[in-house]
PDB file of C-alpha atoms in Angstrom:
ATOM      1  CA  MET A   1      25.077  31.607  56.911  1.00  0.00           C
ATOM      2  CA  ARG A   2      24.447  27.927  57.572  1.00  0.00           C
ATOM      3  CA  LEU A   3      25.259  27.891  61.288  1.00  0.00           C
ATOM      4  CA  SER A   4      22.150  28.045  63.402  1.00  0.00           C
ATOM      5  CA  LEU A   5      21.608  30.130  66.499  1.00  0.00           C
ATOM      6  CA  SER A   6      21.753  27.069  68.740  1.00  0.00           C
ATOM      7  CA  LEU A   7      25.177  26.133  67.403  1.00  0.00           C
ATOM      8  CA  SER A   8      26.348  29.706  67.916  1.00  0.00           C
ATOM      9  CA  ILE A   9      25.316  29.394  71.561  1.00  0.00           C
ATOM     10  CA  ILE A  10      27.444  26.250  71.880  1.00  0.00           C
ATOM     11  CA  TYR A  11      30.328  28.231  70.389  1.00  0.00           C
ATOM     12  CA  ALA A  12      29.871  31.072  72.873  1.00  0.00           C
ATOM     13  CA  ALA A  13      29.546  28.708  75.819  1.00  0.00           C
ATOM     14  CA  ASN A  14      32.732  26.895  74.895  1.00  0.00           C
ATOM     15  CA  ALA A  15      34.844  29.821  73.725  1.00  0.00           C
ATOM     16  CA  ALA A  16      36.491  30.182  77.134  1.00  0.00           C
ATOM     17  CA  GLN A  17      37.561  26.542  77.038  1.00  0.00           C
ATOM     18  CA  ALA A  18      38.800  26.612  73.428  1.00  0.00           C
ATOM     19  CA  LEU A  19      42.354  25.613  74.316  1.00  0.00           C
ATOM     20  CA  ASN A  20      41.216  22.445  76.108  1.00  0.00           C
ATOM     21  CA  TYR A  21      38.330  21.731  73.738  1.00  0.00           C
ATOM     22  CA  ASP A  22      37.816  18.178  72.521  1.00  0.00           C
ATOM     23  CA  PRO A  23      35.347  18.082  69.571  1.00  0.00           C
ATOM     24  CA  LYS A  24      33.960  14.761  70.820  1.00  0.00           C
ATOM     25  CA  SER A  25      33.010  16.307  74.152  1.00  0.00           C
ATOM     26  CA  VAL A  26      30.131  18.317  72.671  1.00  0.00           C
ATOM     27  CA  LEU A  27      27.511  15.812  71.641  1.00  0.00           C
ATOM     28  CA  GLY A  28      25.747  16.598  68.397  1.00  0.00           C
ATOM     29  CA  VAL A  29      28.458  18.876  66.989  1.00  0.00           C
ATOM     30  CA  ASN A  30      29.967  17.209  63.954  1.00  0.00           C
ATOM     31  CA  ASP A  31      30.215  20.207  61.660  1.00  0.00           C
ATOM     32  CA  PRO A  32      33.938  20.655  60.928  1.00  0.00           C
ATOM     33  CA  VAL A  33      33.439  24.355  60.218  1.00  0.00           C
ATOM     34  CA  LEU A  34      31.846  24.931  63.621  1.00  0.00           C
ATOM     35  CA  ILE A  35      34.470  22.829  65.377  1.00  0.00           C
ATOM     36  CA  ALA A  36      37.201  24.870  63.707  1.00  0.00           C
ATOM     37  CA  LYS A  37      35.529  28.064  64.884  1.00  0.00           C
ATOM     38  CA  ILE A  38      35.201  26.758  68.430  1.00  0.00           C
ATOM     39  CA  GLU A  39      38.828  25.707  68.480  1.00  0.00           C
ATOM     40  CA  GLY A  40      39.748  29.170  67.257  1.00  0.00           C
ATOM     41  CA  TYR A  41      41.844  28.315  64.222  1.00  0.00           C
ATOM     42  CA  MET A  42      39.584  29.270  61.324  1.00  0.00           C
ATOM     43  CA  PRO A  43      40.538  32.435  59.463  1.00  0.00           C
ATOM     44  CA  PRO A  44      37.474  34.722  59.077  1.00  0.00           C
ATOM     45  CA  ILE A  45      37.554  34.433  55.276  1.00  0.00           C
ATOM     46  CA  CYS A  46      37.022  30.681  55.539  1.00  0.00           C
ATOM     47  CA  SER A  47      33.742  31.041  57.389  1.00  0.00           C
ATOM     48  CA  SER A  48      32.185  33.129  54.640  1.00  0.00           C
ATOM     49  CA  LEU A  49      33.583  30.918  51.872  1.00  0.00           C
ATOM     50  CA  TYR A  50      32.426  27.688  53.539  1.00  0.00           C
ATOM     51  CA  GLY A  51      28.942  29.131  53.995  1.00  0.00           C
ATOM     52  CA  ASP A  52      28.472  29.510  50.231  1.00  0.00           C
ATOM     53  CA  ALA A  53      26.660  26.422  48.911  1.00  0.00           C
ATOM     54  CA  GLN A  54      28.111  26.809  45.401  1.00  0.00           C
ATOM     55  CA  HIS A  55      31.499  25.669  46.718  1.00  0.00           C
ATOM     56  CA  TRP A  56      30.143  22.267  47.769  1.00  0.00           C
ATOM     57  CA  THR A  57      29.016  19.126  45.978  1.00  0.00           C
ATOM     58  CA  ASP A  58      25.516  17.824  46.688  1.00  0.00           C
ATOM     59  CA  TRP A  59      25.021  15.922  49.933  1.00  0.00           C
ATOM     60  CA  SER A  60      25.586  12.170  49.669  1.00  0.00           C
ATOM     61  CA  ILE A  61      22.758   9.764  50.357  1.00  0.00           C
ATOM     62  CA  CYS A  62      22.299   8.890  54.022  1.00  0.00           C
ATOM     63  CA  SER A  63      24.734   6.172  55.142  1.00  0.00           C
ATOM     64  CA  ALA A  64      21.954   4.356  57.015  1.00  0.00           C
ATOM     65  CA  LYS A  65      18.973   2.639  55.434  1.00  0.00           C
ATOM     66  CA  CYS A  66      17.214   3.080  58.740  1.00  0.00           C
ATOM     67  CA  GLY A  67      17.984   4.979  61.914  1.00  0.00           C
ATOM     68  CA  LYS A  68      20.726   7.581  62.287  1.00  0.00           C
ATOM     69  CA  GLY A  69      23.379   7.893  59.630  1.00  0.00           C
ATOM     70  CA  GLU A  70      25.690  10.463  58.115  1.00  0.00           C
ATOM     71  CA  GLN A  71      25.772  12.502  54.929  1.00  0.00           C
ATOM     72  CA  VAL A  72      28.917  14.054  53.511  1.00  0.00           C
ATOM     73  CA  ARG A  73      29.725  16.615  50.867  1.00  0.00           C
ATOM     74  CA  PHE A  74      33.029  17.791  49.473  1.00  0.00           C
ATOM     75  CA  LEU A  75      34.439  21.047  48.228  1.00  0.00           C
ATOM     76  CA  THR A  76      34.513  21.339  44.463  1.00  0.00           C
ATOM     77  CA  ASN A  77      38.024  21.357  42.977  1.00  0.00           C
ATOM     78  CA  ASP A  78      37.911  25.069  42.123  1.00  0.00           C
ATOM     79  CA  ALA A  79      36.646  25.951  45.587  1.00  0.00           C
ATOM     80  CA  LYS A  80      39.282  23.748  47.226  1.00  0.00           C
ATOM     81  CA  LYS A  81      42.085  25.618  45.438  1.00  0.00           C
ATOM     82  CA  ASN A  82      40.582  28.994  46.345  1.00  0.00           C
ATOM     83  CA  LEU A  83      39.966  28.081  49.970  1.00  0.00           C
ATOM     84  CA  GLN A  84      43.341  26.433  50.513  1.00  0.00           C
ATOM     85  CA  SER A  85      45.084  29.485  49.070  1.00  0.00           C
ATOM     86  CA  ASN A  86      43.355  31.451  51.858  1.00  0.00           C
ATOM     87  CA  GLY A  87      44.501  29.031  54.564  1.00  0.00           C
ATOM     88  CA  CYS A  88      41.222  27.119  54.770  1.00  0.00           C
ATOM     89  CA  GLU A  89      42.002  23.427  55.193  1.00  0.00           C
ATOM     90  CA  ILE A  90      38.582  21.791  55.582  1.00  0.00           C
ATOM     91  CA  SER A  91      37.472  20.006  52.412  1.00  0.00           C
ATOM     92  CA  ILE A  92      34.685  17.769  53.720  1.00  0.00           C
ATOM     93  CA  ASP A  93      31.468  18.619  55.521  1.00  0.00           C
ATOM     94  CA  LYS A  94      29.319  16.130  57.469  1.00  0.00           C
ATOM     95  CA  ARG A  95      25.856  16.115  58.952  1.00  0.00           C
ATOM     96  CA  GLU A  96      23.587  13.619  60.644  1.00  0.00           C
ATOM     97  CA  CYS A  97      20.664  12.187  58.746  1.00  0.00           C
ATOM     98  CA  ASN A  98      17.883   9.763  59.464  1.00  0.00           C
ATOM     99  CA  GLY A  99      17.070   6.870  57.214  1.00  0.00           C
ATOM    100  CA  ASN A 100      13.637   5.303  57.258  1.00  0.00           C
ATOM    101  CA  GLU A 101      12.245   4.018  60.511  1.00  0.00           C
ATOM    102  CA  CYS A 102      13.964   0.746  61.374  1.00  0.00           C
ATOM    103  CA  PRO A 103      11.713  -2.307  61.296  1.00  0.00           C
ATOM    104  CA  GLN A 104      11.425  -4.568  64.295  1.00  0.00           C
ATOM    105  CA  ASP A 105      14.009  -7.351  64.434  1.00  0.00           C
ATOM    106  CA  CYS A 106      11.238  -9.888  64.159  1.00  0.00           C
ATOM    107  CA  GLN A 107       7.534 -10.059  64.514  1.00  0.00           C
ATOM    108  CA  TYR A 108       5.843 -13.270  65.532  1.00  0.00           C
ATOM    109  CA  SER A 109       2.546 -14.386  64.161  1.00  0.00           C
ATOM    110  CA  ASP A 110      -0.361 -15.478  66.319  1.00  0.00           C
ATOM    111  CA  TRP A 111      -0.052 -18.867  67.962  1.00  0.00           C
ATOM    112  CA  PRO A 112      -1.219 -21.409  65.355  1.00  0.00           C
ATOM    113  CA  SER A 113      -2.224 -24.130  67.772  1.00  0.00           C
ATOM    114  CA  GLN A 114      -4.052 -24.596  71.034  1.00  0.00           C
ATOM    115  CA  TRP A 115      -2.404 -25.832  74.209  1.00  0.00           C
ATOM    116  CA  SER A 116      -1.802 -29.579  74.265  1.00  0.00           C
ATOM    117  CA  THR A 117      -3.449 -31.761  76.877  1.00  0.00           C
ATOM    118  CA  CYS A 118      -1.451 -32.768  79.930  1.00  0.00           C
ATOM    119  CA  ASP A 119       0.621 -35.963  79.543  1.00  0.00           C
ATOM    120  CA  LYS A 120      -0.108 -37.944  82.667  1.00  0.00           C
ATOM    121  CA  ALA A 121       1.834 -41.005  81.414  1.00  0.00           C
ATOM    122  CA  THR A 122       5.206 -39.371  82.132  1.00  0.00           C
ATOM    123  CA  GLY A 123       4.232 -38.299  85.588  1.00  0.00           C
ATOM    124  CA  ILE A 124       4.839 -34.674  84.637  1.00  0.00           C
ATOM    125  CA  GLN A 125       2.031 -32.429  83.697  1.00  0.00           C
ATOM    126  CA  VAL A 126       3.398 -30.114  80.997  1.00  0.00           C
ATOM    127  CA  GLN A 127       1.499 -28.229  78.380  1.00  0.00           C
ATOM    128  CA  SER A 128       3.061 -27.059  75.149  1.00  0.00           C
ATOM    129  CA  ARG A 129       2.117 -25.438  71.897  1.00  0.00           C
ATOM    130  CA  GLU A 130       3.804 -24.877  68.564  1.00  0.00           C
ATOM    131  CA  GLU A 131       5.216 -21.668  67.177  1.00  0.00           C
ATOM    132  CA  ILE A 132       5.479 -20.658  63.523  1.00  0.00           C
ATOM    133  CA  THR A 133       8.649 -19.161  62.051  1.00  0.00           C
ATOM    134  CA  PRO A 134       8.733 -15.388  62.582  1.00  0.00           C
ATOM    135  CA  VAL A 135       7.001 -13.260  60.000  1.00  0.00           C
ATOM    136  CA  THR A 136       9.578 -11.609  57.749  1.00  0.00           C
ATOM    137  CA  TRP A 137       9.434  -7.902  57.054  1.00  0.00           C
ATOM    138  CA  LYS A 138       9.933  -6.222  53.707  1.00  0.00           C
ATOM    139  CA  ASP A 139      12.434  -3.453  53.011  1.00  0.00           C
TER     140      ASP A 139
END
């Protein structure tokens, strides 16, 4: 079965509150099968059918190039007919995924010039130096 022990603990901890359960209130739970179980409306046959990988398409690519994203998969047409005839209404499954590590927004190079000398002609002693355009990063 694809539900882990930790998710089963969430289910047990929330079973008493199933009538007032809001799926968004449990951070990290985005599995529609688990949510249906927690809310108490999944027929037992659905759980075993959903757990069989042959009923699902492959997972999509991660929606994020970097950082957290989402992957989805769908029931195959044959599985959808079989599951819906048993009262199982979920036809999409989602999970979190991580893309590559996100690059920094920008990365500055070393200062290319030294501090200027003070300008005593203006009566203000200010020093300045020049900055180069930020270094670009590659995907």
